[in-house]
mmCIF file with all atom_site columns, C-alpha atoms in Angstrom:
data_model
loop_
_atom_site.group_PDB
_atom_site.id
_atom_site.type_symbol
_atom_site.label_atom_id
_atom_site.label_alt_id
_atom_site.label_comp_id
_atom_site.label_asym_id
_atom_site.label_entity_id
_atom_site.label_seq_id
_atom_site.pdbx_PDB_ins_code
_atom_site.Cartn_x
_atom_site.Cartn_y
_atom_site.Cartn_z
_atom_site.occupancy
_atom_site.B_iso_or_equiv
_atom_site.pdbx_formal_charge
_atom_site.auth_seq_id
_atom_site.auth_comp_id
_atom_site.auth_asym_id
_atom_site.auth_atom_id
_atom_site.pdbx_PDB_model_num
ATOM 1   C CA . MET A 1 1   ? 108.729 80.192  118.403 1.00 81.00 ? 263 MET A CA 1
ATOM 2   C CA . THR A 1 2   ? 107.507 77.103  116.566 1.00 91.00 ? 264 THR A CA 1
ATOM 3   C CA . ALA A 1 3   ? 103.805 76.298  116.320 1.00 91.00 ? 265 ALA A CA 1
ATOM 4   C CA . ALA A 1 4   ? 104.292 73.365  118.717 1.00 92.00 ? 266 ALA A CA 1
ATOM 5   C CA . GLU A 1 5   ? 105.925 75.686  121.263 1.00 93.00 ? 267 GLU A CA 1
ATOM 6   C CA . CYS A 1 6   ? 103.097 78.203  120.863 1.00 93.00 ? 268 CYS A CA 1
ATOM 7   C CA . TYR A 1 7   ? 100.478 75.571  121.648 1.00 94.00 ? 269 TYR A CA 1
ATOM 8   C CA . ARG A 1 8   ? 102.477 74.306  124.642 1.00 93.00 ? 270 ARG A CA 1
ATOM 9   C CA . THR A 1 9   ? 102.862 77.847  125.975 1.00 93.00 ? 271 THR A CA 1
ATOM 10  C CA . LEU A 1 10  ? 99.084  78.244  125.889 1.00 94.00 ? 272 LEU A CA 1
ATOM 11  C CA . GLY A 1 11  ? 98.565  74.815  127.465 1.00 94.00 ? 273 GLY A CA 1
ATOM 12  C CA . LEU A 1 12  ? 96.886  73.375  124.375 1.00 93.00 ? 274 LEU A CA 1
ATOM 13  C CA . PRO A 1 13  ? 97.390  70.264  122.261 1.00 92.00 ? 275 PRO A CA 1
ATOM 14  C CA . GLU A 1 14  ? 99.093  70.967  118.941 1.00 91.00 ? 276 GLU A CA 1
ATOM 15  C CA . GLY A 1 15  ? 96.590  71.859  116.216 1.00 89.00 ? 277 GLY A CA 1
ATOM 16  C CA . ALA A 1 16  ? 93.858  73.003  118.633 1.00 90.00 ? 278 ALA A CA 1
ATOM 17  C CA . ASP A 1 17  ? 91.024  75.036  117.088 1.00 88.00 ? 279 ASP A CA 1
ATOM 18  C CA . PHE A 1 18  ? 91.690  78.784  117.028 1.00 88.00 ? 280 PHE A CA 1
ATOM 19  C CA . SER A 1 19  ? 88.635  79.456  119.207 1.00 88.00 ? 281 SER A CA 1
ATOM 20  C CA . ALA A 1 20  ? 90.386  77.358  121.887 1.00 91.00 ? 282 ALA A CA 1
ATOM 21  C CA . VAL A 1 21  ? 93.543  79.405  121.323 1.00 92.00 ? 283 VAL A CA 1
ATOM 22  C CA . LYS A 1 22  ? 91.616  82.629  121.969 1.00 90.00 ? 284 LYS A CA 1
ATOM 23  C CA . ARG A 1 23  ? 89.985  81.236  125.111 1.00 91.00 ? 285 ARG A CA 1
ATOM 24  C CA . ALA A 1 24  ? 93.334  80.025  126.456 1.00 92.00 ? 286 ALA A CA 1
ATOM 25  C CA . TYR A 1 25  ? 94.966  83.369  125.718 1.00 91.00 ? 287 TYR A CA 1
ATOM 26  C CA . ARG A 1 26  ? 92.207  85.320  127.501 1.00 89.00 ? 288 ARG A CA 1
ATOM 27  C CA . THR A 1 27  ? 92.440  83.048  130.544 1.00 91.00 ? 289 THR A CA 1
ATOM 28  C CA . LEU A 1 28  ? 96.227  83.231  130.762 1.00 91.00 ? 290 LEU A CA 1
ATOM 29  C CA . ALA A 1 29  ? 96.300  86.969  130.089 1.00 87.00 ? 291 ALA A CA 1
ATOM 30  C CA . LYS A 1 30  ? 94.028  87.539  133.088 1.00 86.00 ? 292 LYS A CA 1
ATOM 31  C CA . ARG A 1 31  ? 96.349  85.382  135.201 1.00 88.00 ? 293 ARG A CA 1
ATOM 32  C CA . TYR A 1 32  ? 99.725  86.770  134.106 1.00 87.00 ? 294 TYR A CA 1
ATOM 33  C CA . HIS A 1 33  ? 99.213  90.325  132.816 1.00 83.00 ? 295 HIS A CA 1
ATOM 34  C CA . PRO A 1 34  ? 101.121 92.697  135.151 1.00 79.00 ? 296 PRO A CA 1
ATOM 35  C CA . ASP A 1 35  ? 98.067  94.971  135.307 1.00 78.00 ? 297 ASP A CA 1
ATOM 36  C CA . ALA A 1 36  ? 96.022  92.053  136.629 1.00 78.00 ? 298 ALA A CA 1
ATOM 37  C CA . THR A 1 37  ? 98.621  90.637  139.028 1.00 78.00 ? 299 THR A CA 1
ATOM 38  C CA . GLY A 1 38  ? 99.950  93.969  140.208 1.00 78.00 ? 300 GLY A CA 1
ATOM 39  C CA . SER A 1 39  ? 103.459 92.547  139.826 1.00 77.00 ? 301 SER A CA 1
ATOM 40  C CA . ALA A 1 40  ? 106.018 93.276  137.121 1.00 76.00 ? 302 ALA A CA 1
ATOM 41  C CA . ALA A 1 41  ? 107.473 89.816  137.786 1.00 78.00 ? 303 ALA A CA 1
ATOM 42  C CA . THR A 1 42  ? 104.764 88.213  135.638 1.00 79.00 ? 304 THR A CA 1
ATOM 43  C CA . GLY A 1 43  ? 105.670 90.398  132.650 1.00 81.00 ? 305 GLY A CA 1
ATOM 44  C CA . THR A 1 44  ? 108.065 87.845  131.160 1.00 85.00 ? 306 THR A CA 1
ATOM 45  C CA . ASP A 1 45  ? 105.470 85.069  131.321 1.00 88.00 ? 307 ASP A CA 1
ATOM 46  C CA . PHE A 1 46  ? 102.825 87.332  129.835 1.00 86.00 ? 308 PHE A CA 1
ATOM 47  C CA . GLY A 1 47  ? 105.171 88.400  127.022 1.00 89.00 ? 309 GLY A CA 1
ATOM 48  C CA . ARG A 1 48  ? 105.738 84.758  126.080 1.00 91.00 ? 310 ARG A CA 1
ATOM 49  C CA . ILE A 1 49  ? 101.994 84.045  126.209 1.00 92.00 ? 311 ILE A CA 1
ATOM 50  C CA . ARG A 1 50  ? 101.212 87.045  124.006 1.00 89.00 ? 312 ARG A CA 1
ATOM 51  C CA . ALA A 1 51  ? 103.962 86.125  121.525 1.00 90.00 ? 313 ALA A CA 1
ATOM 52  C CA . ALA A 1 52  ? 102.559 82.580  121.255 1.00 92.00 ? 314 ALA A CA 1
ATOM 53  C CA . TYR A 1 53  ? 99.053  83.934  120.663 1.00 92.00 ? 315 TYR A CA 1
ATOM 54  C CA . GLU A 1 54  ? 100.215 86.446  118.051 1.00 90.00 ? 316 GLU A CA 1
ATOM 55  C CA . ASP A 1 55  ? 102.146 83.774  116.145 1.00 91.00 ? 317 ASP A CA 1
ATOM 56  C CA . LEU A 1 56  ? 99.120  81.465  116.080 1.00 92.00 ? 318 LEU A CA 1
ATOM 57  C CA . ALA A 1 57  ? 96.807  84.358  115.171 1.00 88.00 ? 319 ALA A CA 1
ATOM 58  C CA . ALA A 1 58  ? 99.057  85.252  112.223 1.00 88.00 ? 320 ALA A CA 1
ATOM 59  C CA . ALA A 1 59  ? 99.016  81.621  111.094 1.00 88.00 ? 321 ALA A CA 1
ATOM 60  C CA . GLU A 1 60  ? 95.211  81.573  111.353 1.00 85.00 ? 322 GLU A CA 1
ATOM 61  C CA . ARG A 1 61  ? 94.946  84.732  109.232 1.00 80.00 ? 323 ARG A CA 1
ATOM 62  C CA . ARG A 1 62  ? 97.137  83.151  106.568 1.00 81.00 ? 324 ARG A CA 1
ATOM 63  C CA . LYS A 1 63  ? 94.880  80.098  106.628 1.00 78.00 ? 325 LYS A CA 1
ATOM 64  C CA . GLU A 1 64  ? 91.774  82.283  106.291 1.00 71.00 ? 326 GLU A CA 1
ATOM 65  C CA . ARG A 1 65  ? 93.236  84.023  103.246 1.00 65.00 ? 327 ARG A CA 1
ATOM 66  C CA . ARG A 1 66  ? 93.751  80.675  101.579 1.00 65.00 ? 328 ARG A CA 1
ATOM 67  C CA . ARG A 1 67  ? 90.128  79.738  102.300 1.00 56.00 ? 329 ARG A CA 1
ATOM 68  C CA . VAL A 1 68  ? 88.645  82.847  100.664 1.00 48.00 ? 330 VAL A CA 1
ATOM 69  C CA . PRO A 1 69  ? 87.164  81.858  97.268  1.00 48.00 ? 331 PRO A CA 1
ATOM 70  C CA . ALA A 1 70  ? 88.000  83.841  94.156  1.00 45.00 ? 332 ALA A CA 1
ATOM 71  C CA . GLU A 1 71  ? 84.742  85.800  94.257  1.00 41.00 ? 333 GLU A CA 1
ATOM 72  C CA . GLY A 1 72  ? 85.392  86.669  97.889  1.00 47.00 ? 334 GLY A CA 1
ATOM 73  C CA . ARG A 1 73  ? 88.852  87.975  97.087  1.00 51.00 ? 335 ARG A CA 1
ATOM 74  C CA . SER A 1 74  ? 87.401  90.026  94.260  1.00 50.00 ? 336 SER A CA 1
ATOM 75  C CA . SER A 1 75  ? 84.776  91.494  96.593  1.00 50.00 ? 337 SER A CA 1
ATOM 76  C CA . THR A 1 76  ? 87.427  92.298  99.198  1.00 50.00 ? 338 THR A CA 1
ATOM 77  C CA . ARG A 1 77  ? 89.627  94.042  96.614  1.00 57.00 ? 339 ARG A CA 1
ATOM 78  C CA . ALA A 1 78  ? 86.620  96.081  95.522  1.00 54.00 ? 340 ALA A CA 1
ATOM 79  C CA . ALA A 1 79  ? 85.903  97.029  99.130  1.00 55.00 ? 341 ALA A CA 1
ATOM 80  C CA . ALA A 1 80  ? 89.513  98.098  99.614  1.00 55.00 ? 342 ALA A CA 1
ATOM 81  C CA . ALA A 1 81  ? 89.415  100.201 96.469  1.00 56.00 ? 343 ALA A CA 1
ATOM 82  C CA . THR A 1 82  ? 86.167  101.844 97.547  1.00 53.00 ? 344 THR A CA 1
ATOM 83  C CA . ALA A 1 83  ? 87.485  102.502 101.036 1.00 52.00 ? 345 ALA A CA 1
ATOM 84  C CA . ARG A 1 84  ? 90.537  104.285 99.617  1.00 51.00 ? 346 ARG A CA 1
ATOM 85  C CA . ARG A 1 85  ? 88.444  106.687 97.532  1.00 51.00 ? 347 ARG A CA 1
ATOM 86  C CA . PRO A 1 86  ? 87.394  110.042 99.023  1.00 47.00 ? 348 PRO A CA 1
ATOM 87  C CA . ALA A 1 87  ? 83.827  110.068 100.304 1.00 45.00 ? 349 ALA A CA 1
ATOM 88  C CA . SER A 1 88  ? 82.916  112.713 97.712  1.00 43.00 ? 350 SER A CA 1
ATOM 89  C CA . GLU A 1 89  ? 83.670  110.227 94.936  1.00 39.00 ? 351 GLU A CA 1
ATOM 90  C CA . ARG A 1 90  ? 81.598  107.348 96.274  1.00 43.00 ? 352 ARG A CA 1
ATOM 91  C CA . GLY A 1 91  ? 78.212  108.685 95.313  1.00 39.00 ? 353 GLY A CA 1
ATOM 92  C CA . GLY A 1 92  ? 75.186  107.180 96.998  1.00 39.00 ? 354 GLY A CA 1
ATOM 93  C CA . ARG A 1 93  ? 76.394  103.591 97.068  1.00 48.00 ? 355 ARG A CA 1
ATOM 94  C CA . GLY A 1 94  ? 75.630  101.746 100.306 1.00 60.00 ? 356 GLY A CA 1
ATOM 95  C CA . VAL A 1 95  ? 78.404  100.316 102.411 1.00 68.00 ? 357 VAL A CA 1
ATOM 96  C CA . ASP A 1 96  ? 79.289  96.673  101.747 1.00 84.00 ? 358 ASP A CA 1
ATOM 97  C CA . VAL A 1 97  ? 79.439  95.468  105.344 1.00 89.00 ? 359 VAL A CA 1
ATOM 98  C CA . ALA A 1 98  ? 80.453  91.908  104.458 1.00 90.00 ? 360 ALA A CA 1
ATOM 99  C CA . ALA A 1 99  ? 83.345  92.907  102.199 1.00 89.00 ? 361 ALA A CA 1
ATOM 100 C CA . LEU A 1 100 ? 84.636  95.589  104.551 1.00 90.00 ? 362 LEU A CA 1
ATOM 101 C CA . GLY A 1 101 ? 84.207  93.249  107.515 1.00 91.00 ? 363 GLY A CA 1
ATOM 102 C CA . ARG A 1 102 ? 86.283  90.554  105.837 1.00 90.00 ? 364 ARG A CA 1
ATOM 103 C CA . LEU A 1 103 ? 88.906  93.139  104.996 1.00 90.00 ? 365 LEU A CA 1
ATOM 104 C CA . ALA A 1 104 ? 88.981  94.437  108.586 1.00 91.00 ? 366 ALA A CA 1
ATOM 105 C CA . CYS A 1 105 ? 89.327  90.941  110.055 1.00 90.00 ? 367 CYS A CA 1
ATOM 106 C CA . GLY A 1 106 ? 91.604  89.580  107.346 1.00 82.00 ? 368 GLY A CA 1
ATOM 107 C CA . GLY A 1 107 ? 95.346  89.273  107.078 1.00 64.00 ? 369 GLY A CA 1
ATOM 108 C CA . GLY A 1 108 ? 96.151  92.340  104.988 1.00 75.00 ? 370 GLY A CA 1
ATOM 109 C CA . SER A 1 109 ? 98.233  95.293  106.109 1.00 84.00 ? 371 SER A CA 1
ATOM 110 C CA . VAL A 1 110 ? 97.253  96.958  109.358 1.00 87.00 ? 372 VAL A CA 1
ATOM 111 C CA . SER A 1 111 ? 96.748  100.312 107.608 1.00 88.00 ? 373 SER A CA 1
ATOM 112 C CA . LEU A 1 112 ? 94.251  98.785  105.174 1.00 89.00 ? 374 LEU A CA 1
ATOM 113 C CA . ARG A 1 113 ? 92.428  96.943  107.971 1.00 91.00 ? 375 ARG A CA 1
ATOM 114 C CA . LEU A 1 114 ? 92.197  100.187 109.957 1.00 92.00 ? 376 LEU A CA 1
ATOM 115 C CA . LEU A 1 115 ? 90.774  101.909 106.891 1.00 91.00 ? 377 LEU A CA 1
ATOM 116 C CA . ALA A 1 116 ? 88.115  99.197  106.608 1.00 92.00 ? 378 ALA A CA 1
ATOM 117 C CA . VAL A 1 117 ? 87.171  99.622  110.280 1.00 94.00 ? 379 VAL A CA 1
ATOM 118 C CA . ARG A 1 118 ? 86.781  103.373 109.835 1.00 92.00 ? 380 ARG A CA 1
ATOM 119 C CA . GLU A 1 119 ? 84.585  102.779 106.781 1.00 91.00 ? 381 GLU A CA 1
ATOM 120 C CA . LEU A 1 120 ? 82.382  100.411 108.787 1.00 92.00 ? 382 LEU A CA 1
ATOM 121 C CA . ALA A 1 121 ? 81.978  103.119 111.416 1.00 92.00 ? 383 ALA A CA 1
ATOM 122 C CA . ARG A 1 122 ? 81.082  105.717 108.789 1.00 90.00 ? 384 ARG A CA 1
ATOM 123 C CA . GLY A 1 123 ? 78.680  103.328 107.077 1.00 89.00 ? 385 GLY A CA 1
ATOM 124 C CA . GLY A 1 124 ? 76.246  103.502 109.986 1.00 88.00 ? 386 GLY A CA 1
ATOM 125 C CA . LYS A 1 125 ? 75.277  99.817  109.802 1.00 91.00 ? 387 LYS A CA 1
ATOM 126 C CA . ARG A 1 126 ? 74.896  98.125  113.168 1.00 89.00 ? 388 ARG A CA 1
ATOM 127 C CA . SER A 1 127 ? 75.260  94.776  111.452 1.00 91.00 ? 389 SER A CA 1
ATOM 128 C CA . SER A 1 128 ? 78.976  95.677  111.342 1.00 93.00 ? 390 SER A CA 1
ATOM 129 C CA . TYR A 1 129 ? 79.200  94.570  114.972 1.00 93.00 ? 391 TYR A CA 1
ATOM 130 C CA . GLY A 1 130 ? 79.529  90.927  113.958 1.00 93.00 ? 392 GLY A CA 1
ATOM 131 C CA . TYR A 1 131 ? 82.907  91.825  112.451 1.00 94.00 ? 393 TYR A CA 1
ATOM 132 C CA . LEU A 1 132 ? 83.975  94.562  114.868 1.00 95.00 ? 394 LEU A CA 1
ATOM 133 C CA . ARG A 1 133 ? 83.595  92.341  117.928 1.00 93.00 ? 395 ARG A CA 1
ATOM 134 C CA . LYS A 1 134 ? 86.121  89.886  116.455 1.00 93.00 ? 396 LYS A CA 1
ATOM 135 C CA . LEU A 1 135 ? 88.703  92.667  116.511 1.00 94.00 ? 397 LEU A CA 1
ATOM 136 C CA . PHE A 1 136 ? 88.367  92.938  120.296 1.00 93.00 ? 398 PHE A CA 1
ATOM 137 C CA . TYR A 1 137 ? 90.677  89.896  120.346 1.00 90.00 ? 399 TYR A CA 1
ATOM 138 C CA . ASP A 1 138 ? 93.125  91.060  117.694 1.00 89.00 ? 400 ASP A CA 1
ATOM 139 C CA . SER A 1 139 ? 96.801  91.027  118.601 1.00 86.00 ? 401 SER A CA 1
ATOM 140 C CA . ASP A 1 140 ? 97.297  94.556  117.210 1.00 90.00 ? 402 ASP A CA 1
ATOM 141 C CA . GLU A 1 141 ? 96.223  97.128  119.776 1.00 92.00 ? 403 GLU A CA 1
ATOM 142 C CA . ARG A 1 142 ? 95.532  99.747  117.085 1.00 93.00 ? 404 ARG A CA 1
ATOM 143 C CA . LEU A 1 143 ? 92.841  97.543  115.575 1.00 94.00 ? 405 LEU A CA 1
ATOM 144 C CA . VAL A 1 144 ? 91.313  96.853  118.976 1.00 94.00 ? 406 VAL A CA 1
ATOM 145 C CA . ARG A 1 145 ? 91.061  100.581 119.712 1.00 95.00 ? 407 ARG A CA 1
ATOM 146 C CA . ALA A 1 146 ? 89.675  101.298 116.233 1.00 96.00 ? 408 ALA A CA 1
ATOM 147 C CA . ALA A 1 147 ? 86.989  98.619  116.660 1.00 96.00 ? 409 ALA A CA 1
ATOM 148 C CA . VAL A 1 148 ? 86.010  100.017 120.056 1.00 95.00 ? 410 VAL A CA 1
ATOM 149 C CA . ASP A 1 149 ? 85.823  103.515 118.584 1.00 95.00 ? 411 ASP A CA 1
ATOM 150 C CA . ALA A 1 150 ? 83.629  102.243 115.726 1.00 95.00 ? 412 ALA A CA 1
ATOM 151 C CA . VAL A 1 151 ? 81.262  100.483 118.147 1.00 94.00 ? 413 VAL A CA 1
ATOM 152 C CA . GLY A 1 152 ? 80.893  103.745 120.065 1.00 92.00 ? 414 GLY A CA 1
ATOM 153 C CA . LYS A 1 153 ? 80.200  105.775 116.934 1.00 92.00 ? 415 LYS A CA 1
ATOM 154 C CA . LEU A 1 154 ? 77.601  103.216 115.808 1.00 92.00 ? 416 LEU A CA 1
ATOM 155 C CA . ARG A 1 155 ? 76.053  103.215 119.313 1.00 89.00 ? 417 ARG A CA 1
ATOM 156 C CA . ILE A 1 156 ? 75.871  99.434  119.448 1.00 88.00 ? 418 ILE A CA 1
ATOM 157 C CA . GLU A 1 157 ? 74.455  98.932  122.927 1.00 83.00 ? 419 GLU A CA 1
ATOM 158 C CA . GLN A 1 158 ? 74.538  95.140  122.625 1.00 86.00 ? 420 GLN A CA 1
ATOM 159 C CA . SER A 1 159 ? 78.316  95.456  122.935 1.00 88.00 ? 421 SER A CA 1
ATOM 160 C CA . ALA A 1 160 ? 78.056  96.265  126.669 1.00 85.00 ? 422 ALA A CA 1
ATOM 161 C CA . GLY A 1 161 ? 79.027  92.843  127.962 1.00 86.00 ? 423 GLY A CA 1
ATOM 162 C CA . GLU A 1 162 ? 81.954  92.376  125.596 1.00 89.00 ? 424 GLU A CA 1
ATOM 163 C CA . LEU A 1 163 ? 83.225  95.896  126.203 1.00 90.00 ? 425 LEU A CA 1
ATOM 164 C CA . ALA A 1 164 ? 83.112  95.260  129.967 1.00 87.00 ? 426 ALA A CA 1
ATOM 165 C CA . SER A 1 165 ? 85.080  92.034  129.470 1.00 88.00 ? 427 SER A CA 1
ATOM 166 C CA . LEU A 1 166 ? 87.591  93.791  127.213 1.00 90.00 ? 428 LEU A CA 1
ATOM 167 C CA . PHE A 1 167 ? 87.959  96.583  129.770 1.00 90.00 ? 429 PHE A CA 1
ATOM 168 C CA . ALA A 1 168 ? 88.814  94.070  132.494 1.00 87.00 ? 430 ALA A CA 1
ATOM 169 C CA . ARG A 1 169 ? 91.625  92.425  130.531 1.00 87.00 ? 431 ARG A CA 1
ATOM 170 C CA . SER A 1 170 ? 93.103  95.436  128.677 1.00 88.00 ? 432 SER A CA 1
ATOM 171 C CA . ASN A 1 171 ? 95.745  98.078  129.225 1.00 87.00 ? 433 ASN A CA 1
ATOM 172 C CA . GLY A 1 172 ? 95.209  101.769 129.902 1.00 88.00 ? 434 GLY A CA 1
ATOM 173 C CA . GLU A 1 173 ? 94.962  102.979 126.305 1.00 92.00 ? 435 GLU A CA 1
ATOM 174 C CA . ILE A 1 174 ? 92.292  100.465 125.369 1.00 93.00 ? 436 ILE A CA 1
ATOM 175 C CA . ARG A 1 175 ? 90.432  101.218 128.598 1.00 92.00 ? 437 ARG A CA 1
ATOM 176 C CA . LYS A 1 176 ? 90.385  104.897 127.694 1.00 93.00 ? 438 LYS A CA 1
ATOM 177 C CA . ALA A 1 177 ? 88.998  104.023 124.259 1.00 93.00 ? 439 ALA A CA 1
ATOM 178 C CA . ILE A 1 178 ? 86.262  101.924 125.892 1.00 93.00 ? 440 ILE A CA 1
ATOM 179 C CA . LEU A 1 179 ? 85.319  104.760 128.239 1.00 91.00 ? 441 LEU A CA 1
ATOM 180 C CA . ALA A 1 180 ? 85.120  107.143 125.266 1.00 90.00 ? 442 ALA A CA 1
ATOM 181 C CA . ALA A 1 181 ? 82.891  104.671 123.401 1.00 90.00 ? 443 ALA A CA 1
ATOM 182 C CA . ALA A 1 182 ? 80.705  104.148 126.457 1.00 86.00 ? 444 ALA A CA 1
ATOM 183 C CA . ALA A 1 183 ? 80.286  107.919 126.758 1.00 85.00 ? 445 ALA A CA 1
ATOM 184 C CA . GLU A 1 184 ? 78.689  107.936 123.295 1.00 83.00 ? 446 GLU A CA 1
ATOM 185 C CA . MET A 1 185 ? 75.930  105.490 124.171 1.00 79.00 ? 447 MET A CA 1
ATOM 186 C CA . GLU A 1 186 ? 73.663  104.292 126.945 1.00 67.00 ? 448 GLU A CA 1
ATOM 187 C CA . LEU A 1 187 ? 75.030  100.919 127.960 1.00 62.00 ? 449 LEU A CA 1
ATOM 188 C CA . ARG A 1 188 ? 72.975  100.829 131.177 1.00 59.00 ? 450 ARG A CA 1
ATOM 189 C CA . GLY A 1 189 ? 74.000  97.727  133.164 1.00 59.00 ? 451 GLY A CA 1
ATOM 190 C CA . GLY A 1 190 ? 77.067  97.238  131.015 1.00 67.00 ? 452 GLY A CA 1
ATOM 191 C CA . LEU A 1 191 ? 78.062  100.859 131.503 1.00 73.00 ? 453 LEU A CA 1
ATOM 192 C CA . LEU A 1 192 ? 77.792  100.414 135.262 1.00 76.00 ? 454 LEU A CA 1
ATOM 193 C CA . ALA A 1 193 ? 80.173  97.413  135.189 1.00 80.00 ? 455 ALA A CA 1
ATOM 194 C CA . ILE A 1 194 ? 82.710  99.371  133.130 1.00 85.00 ? 456 ILE A CA 1
ATOM 195 C CA . ALA A 1 195 ? 82.421  102.469 135.309 1.00 85.00 ? 457 ALA A CA 1
ATOM 196 C CA . LEU A 1 196 ? 82.750  100.559 138.582 1.00 85.00 ? 458 LEU A CA 1
ATOM 197 C CA . SER A 1 197 ? 85.819  98.745  137.311 1.00 87.00 ? 459 SER A CA 1
ATOM 198 C CA . GLY A 1 198 ? 87.380  101.972 136.067 1.00 90.00 ? 460 GLY A CA 1
ATOM 199 C CA . MET A 1 199 ? 86.818  103.726 139.390 1.00 90.00 ? 461 MET A CA 1
ATOM 200 C CA . GLU A 1 200 ? 89.424  101.378 140.889 1.00 88.00 ? 462 GLU A CA 1
ATOM 201 C CA . ASP A 1 201 ? 92.009  101.958 138.133 1.00 88.00 ? 463 ASP A CA 1
ATOM 202 C CA . ASP A 1 202 ? 95.535  103.150 138.961 1.00 89.00 ? 464 ASP A CA 1
ATOM 203 C CA . ASP A 1 203 ? 95.300  105.844 136.266 1.00 91.00 ? 465 ASP A CA 1
ATOM 204 C CA . PRO A 1 204 ? 93.643  108.995 137.718 1.00 91.00 ? 466 PRO A CA 1
ATOM 205 C CA . SER A 1 205 ? 92.316  110.042 134.294 1.00 92.00 ? 467 SER A CA 1
ATOM 206 C CA . ILE A 1 206 ? 90.541  106.686 133.953 1.00 92.00 ? 468 ILE A CA 1
ATOM 207 C CA . ARG A 1 207 ? 89.146  107.016 137.470 1.00 91.00 ? 469 ARG A CA 1
ATOM 208 C CA . ARG A 1 208 ? 87.820  110.524 136.740 1.00 91.00 ? 470 ARG A CA 1
ATOM 209 C CA . GLU A 1 209 ? 86.122  109.476 133.504 1.00 90.00 ? 471 GLU A CA 1
ATOM 210 C CA . SER A 1 210 ? 84.675  106.396 135.198 1.00 89.00 ? 472 SER A CA 1
ATOM 211 C CA . VAL A 1 211 ? 83.149  108.533 137.940 1.00 90.00 ? 473 VAL A CA 1
ATOM 212 C CA . ARG A 1 212 ? 81.585  110.741 135.258 1.00 86.00 ? 474 ARG A CA 1
ATOM 213 C CA . LEU A 1 213 ? 80.155  107.701 133.473 1.00 82.00 ? 475 LEU A CA 1
ATOM 214 C CA . TYR A 1 214 ? 78.828  106.302 136.724 1.00 82.00 ? 476 TYR A CA 1
ATOM 215 C CA . ALA A 1 215 ? 76.999  109.568 137.329 1.00 83.00 ? 477 ALA A CA 1
ATOM 216 C CA . LYS A 1 216 ? 75.578  109.351 133.796 1.00 74.00 ? 478 LYS A CA 1
ATOM 217 C CA . TYR A 1 217 ? 74.405  105.803 134.456 1.00 72.00 ? 479 TYR A CA 1
ATOM 218 C CA . LYS A 1 218 ? 72.581  106.881 137.615 1.00 70.00 ? 480 LYS A CA 1
ATOM 219 C CA . ARG A 1 219 ? 70.814  109.643 135.683 1.00 69.00 ? 481 ARG A CA 1
ATOM 220 C CA . ILE A 1 220 ? 69.518  107.309 132.963 1.00 58.00 ? 482 ILE A CA 1
ATOM 221 C CA . SER A 1 221 ? 68.608  104.388 135.225 1.00 55.00 ? 483 SER A CA 1
#
């Protein structure tokens, strides 16, 4: 699919800002995703919409790599090297949230980006959320789940609203990851929104976990 076709598929003028691309994708995904419509007939339309978004997202990542100055690239390479080393070899050095965050959100290999996300989770810095939340919109489901898992481990309660929004537009595996993350922290009002939504899910395991989270919410309210 050409870039022009991608923009047309998302109902955008050619060259639209990537933030507009993300907004259009979220809107169309809610309208055409089979889980949202309850009809497999919309699957073809949704597949085309997702393909257009992924192509534009890949182009945006390539653009971002070209924008990174030399010192930024050096810092990112250092972060990657540090992330690959066993924890026992890292000594007492603090986590470089900025470098790991750029690596996680950048255009490198998925395995390296996943490694960066895990390092952000282990680093214990809640400032990592600024990077992790961007991955909620990544086209690779593995990175979305890893970011959700990291947010849960870091107990970032400010993520409640975005997790609830992600839950509403995602598939079963991501929903399960969100429920697991919510179980690790007290999201209060946000937890209630997630739990109530999950209690209506077609998947019985999601419904059961949502009922448990709802009961937890009532205890802490």
